[in-house]
C-alpha atoms as a PDB file:
ATOM      1  CA  UNK A   1    -144.567  63.119  83.429  1.00  0.00           C
ATOM      2  CA  UNK A   2    -143.610  65.518  80.808  1.00  0.00           C
ATOM      3  CA  UNK A   3    -140.859  68.127  81.400  1.00  0.00           C
ATOM      4  CA  UNK A   4    -141.779  71.667  80.887  1.00  0.00           C
ATOM      5  CA  UNK A   5    -140.577  73.306  77.812  1.00  0.00           C
ATOM      6  CA  UNK A   6    -138.475  76.500  78.247  1.00  0.00           C
ATOM      7  CA  UNK A   7    -137.942  79.121  75.578  1.00  0.00           C
ATOM      8  CA  UNK A   8    -134.652  80.750  74.798  1.00  0.00           C
ATOM      9  CA  UNK A   9    -136.075  84.015  76.266  1.00  0.00           C
ATOM     10  CA  UNK A  10    -136.777  82.225  79.520  1.00  0.00           C
ATOM     11  CA  UNK A  11    -133.340  81.039  79.860  1.00  0.00           C
ATOM     12  CA  UNK A  12    -131.940  84.522  79.498  1.00  0.00           C
ATOM     13  CA  UNK A  13    -134.409  85.769  82.105  1.00  0.00           C
ATOM     14  CA  UNK A  14    -133.317  82.933  84.304  1.00  0.00           C
ATOM     15  CA  UNK A  15    -129.755  83.930  83.908  1.00  0.00           C
ATOM     16  CA  UNK A  16    -130.593  87.537  84.784  1.00  0.00           C
ATOM     17  CA  UNK A  17    -129.819  88.810  81.216  1.00  0.00           C
ATOM     18  CA  UNK A  18    -131.933  90.979  78.919  1.00  0.00           C
ATOM     19  CA  UNK A  19    -134.286  88.540  77.112  1.00  0.00           C
ATOM     20  CA  UNK A  20    -135.524  90.512  74.136  1.00  0.00           C
ATOM     21  CA  UNK A  21    -134.605  89.305  70.617  1.00  0.00           C
ATOM     22  CA  UNK A  22    -132.063  91.962  69.944  1.00  0.00           C
ATOM     23  CA  UNK A  23    -130.452  91.522  73.250  1.00  0.00           C
ATOM     24  CA  UNK A  24    -130.068  87.849  72.800  1.00  0.00           C
ATOM     25  CA  UNK A  25    -128.691  88.219  69.370  1.00  0.00           C
ATOM     26  CA  UNK A  26    -126.207  90.911  70.471  1.00  0.00           C
ATOM     27  CA  UNK A  27    -125.075  88.627  73.504  1.00  0.00           C
ATOM     28  CA  UNK A  28    -124.447  85.757  71.084  1.00  0.00           C
ATOM     29  CA  UNK A  29    -122.594  87.816  68.526  1.00  0.00           C
ATOM     30  CA  UNK A  30    -120.418  89.472  71.402  1.00  0.00           C
ATOM     31  CA  UNK A  31    -119.423  86.115  73.002  1.00  0.00           C
ATOM     32  CA  UNK A  32    -119.300  83.753  69.992  1.00  0.00           C
ATOM     33  CA  UNK A  33    -117.416  81.608  69.116  1.00  0.00           C
ATOM     34  CA  UNK A  34    -116.393  79.707  72.178  1.00  0.00           C
ATOM     35  CA  UNK A  35    -113.381  77.750  72.041  1.00  0.00           C
ATOM     36  CA  UNK A  36    -114.010  74.070  71.234  1.00  0.00           C
ATOM     37  CA  UNK A  37    -112.069  72.991  74.359  1.00  0.00           C
ATOM     38  CA  UNK A  38    -114.170  75.342  76.720  1.00  0.00           C
ATOM     39  CA  UNK A  39    -117.266  73.984  78.314  1.00  0.00           C
ATOM     40  CA  UNK A  40    -120.092  76.529  78.334  1.00  0.00           C
ATOM     41  CA  UNK A  41    -120.176  77.110  82.011  1.00  0.00           C
ATOM     42  CA  UNK A  42    -116.356  77.928  81.983  1.00  0.00           C
ATOM     43  CA  UNK A  43    -116.832  80.937  79.708  1.00  0.00           C
ATOM     44  CA  UNK A  44    -115.388  83.939  81.414  1.00  0.00           C
ATOM     45  CA  UNK A  45    -118.550  86.194  80.957  1.00  0.00           C
ATOM     46  CA  UNK A  46    -120.672  84.114  83.398  1.00  0.00           C
ATOM     47  CA  UNK A  47    -121.020  85.143  86.968  1.00  0.00           C
ATOM     48  CA  UNK A  48    -120.605  82.247  89.560  1.00  0.00           C
ATOM     49  CA  UNK A  49    -124.313  81.943  89.913  1.00  0.00           C
ATOM     50  CA  UNK A  50    -124.924  81.860  86.202  1.00  0.00           C
ATOM     51  CA  UNK A  51    -122.253  79.149  85.721  1.00  0.00           C
ATOM     52  CA  UNK A  52    -123.681  77.142  88.540  1.00  0.00           C
ATOM     53  CA  UNK A  53    -127.129  77.214  87.045  1.00  0.00           C
ATOM     54  CA  UNK A  54    -125.691  76.044  83.697  1.00  0.00           C
ATOM     55  CA  UNK A  55    -123.788  73.127  85.370  1.00  0.00           C
ATOM     56  CA  UNK A  56    -126.801  72.095  87.363  1.00  0.00           C
ATOM     57  CA  UNK A  57    -129.114  72.309  84.351  1.00  0.00           C
ATOM     58  CA  UNK A  58    -126.890  69.902  82.457  1.00  0.00           C
ATOM     59  CA  UNK A  59    -125.660  67.656  85.278  1.00  0.00           C
ATOM     60  CA  UNK A  60    -129.176  66.822  86.503  1.00  0.00           C
ATOM     61  CA  UNK A  61    -130.629  66.773  82.911  1.00  0.00           C
ATOM     62  CA  UNK A  62    -133.102  69.408  84.366  1.00  0.00           C
ATOM     63  CA  UNK A  63    -135.948  70.702  82.195  1.00  0.00           C
ATOM     64  CA  UNK A  64    -133.589  73.419  81.236  1.00  0.00           C
ATOM     65  CA  UNK A  65    -130.989  71.171  79.673  1.00  0.00           C
ATOM     66  CA  UNK A  66    -132.358  71.420  76.070  1.00  0.00           C
ATOM     67  CA  UNK A  67    -132.462  75.115  75.969  1.00  0.00           C
ATOM     68  CA  UNK A  68    -128.888  75.349  77.577  1.00  0.00           C
ATOM     69  CA  UNK A  69    -127.747  72.995  74.828  1.00  0.00           C
ATOM     70  CA  UNK A  70    -129.333  75.443  72.415  1.00  0.00           C
ATOM     71  CA  UNK A  71    -127.360  78.298  73.933  1.00  0.00           C
ATOM     72  CA  UNK A  72    -124.154  76.215  73.865  1.00  0.00           C
ATOM     73  CA  UNK A  73    -124.744  75.426  70.037  1.00  0.00           C
ATOM     74  CA  UNK A  74    -125.464  79.175  69.346  1.00  0.00           C
ATOM     75  CA  UNK A  75    -122.261  80.341  70.993  1.00  0.00           C
ATOM     76  CA  UNK A  76    -120.180  77.911  69.071  1.00  0.00           C
ATOM     77  CA  UNK A  77    -121.306  79.002  65.586  1.00  0.00           C
ATOM     78  CA  UNK A  78    -118.792  81.136  63.684  1.00  0.00           C
END
């Protein structure tokens, strides 16, 4: 069975964040770069629910894992 493919905008919607292109770009610019030693879910700008979603998506290799990895990579760019 194939996993559903989620788009970046859907991840932002799932996290309760504005999901239009400008809002996503602004979010990444405002919060990047994350420290190399900090895991994505540990970033101080997440709510408890958002951090839990990220942990769950990665720990269970859920269908959200790929797009969460994309967000992690985007937040680590300088």
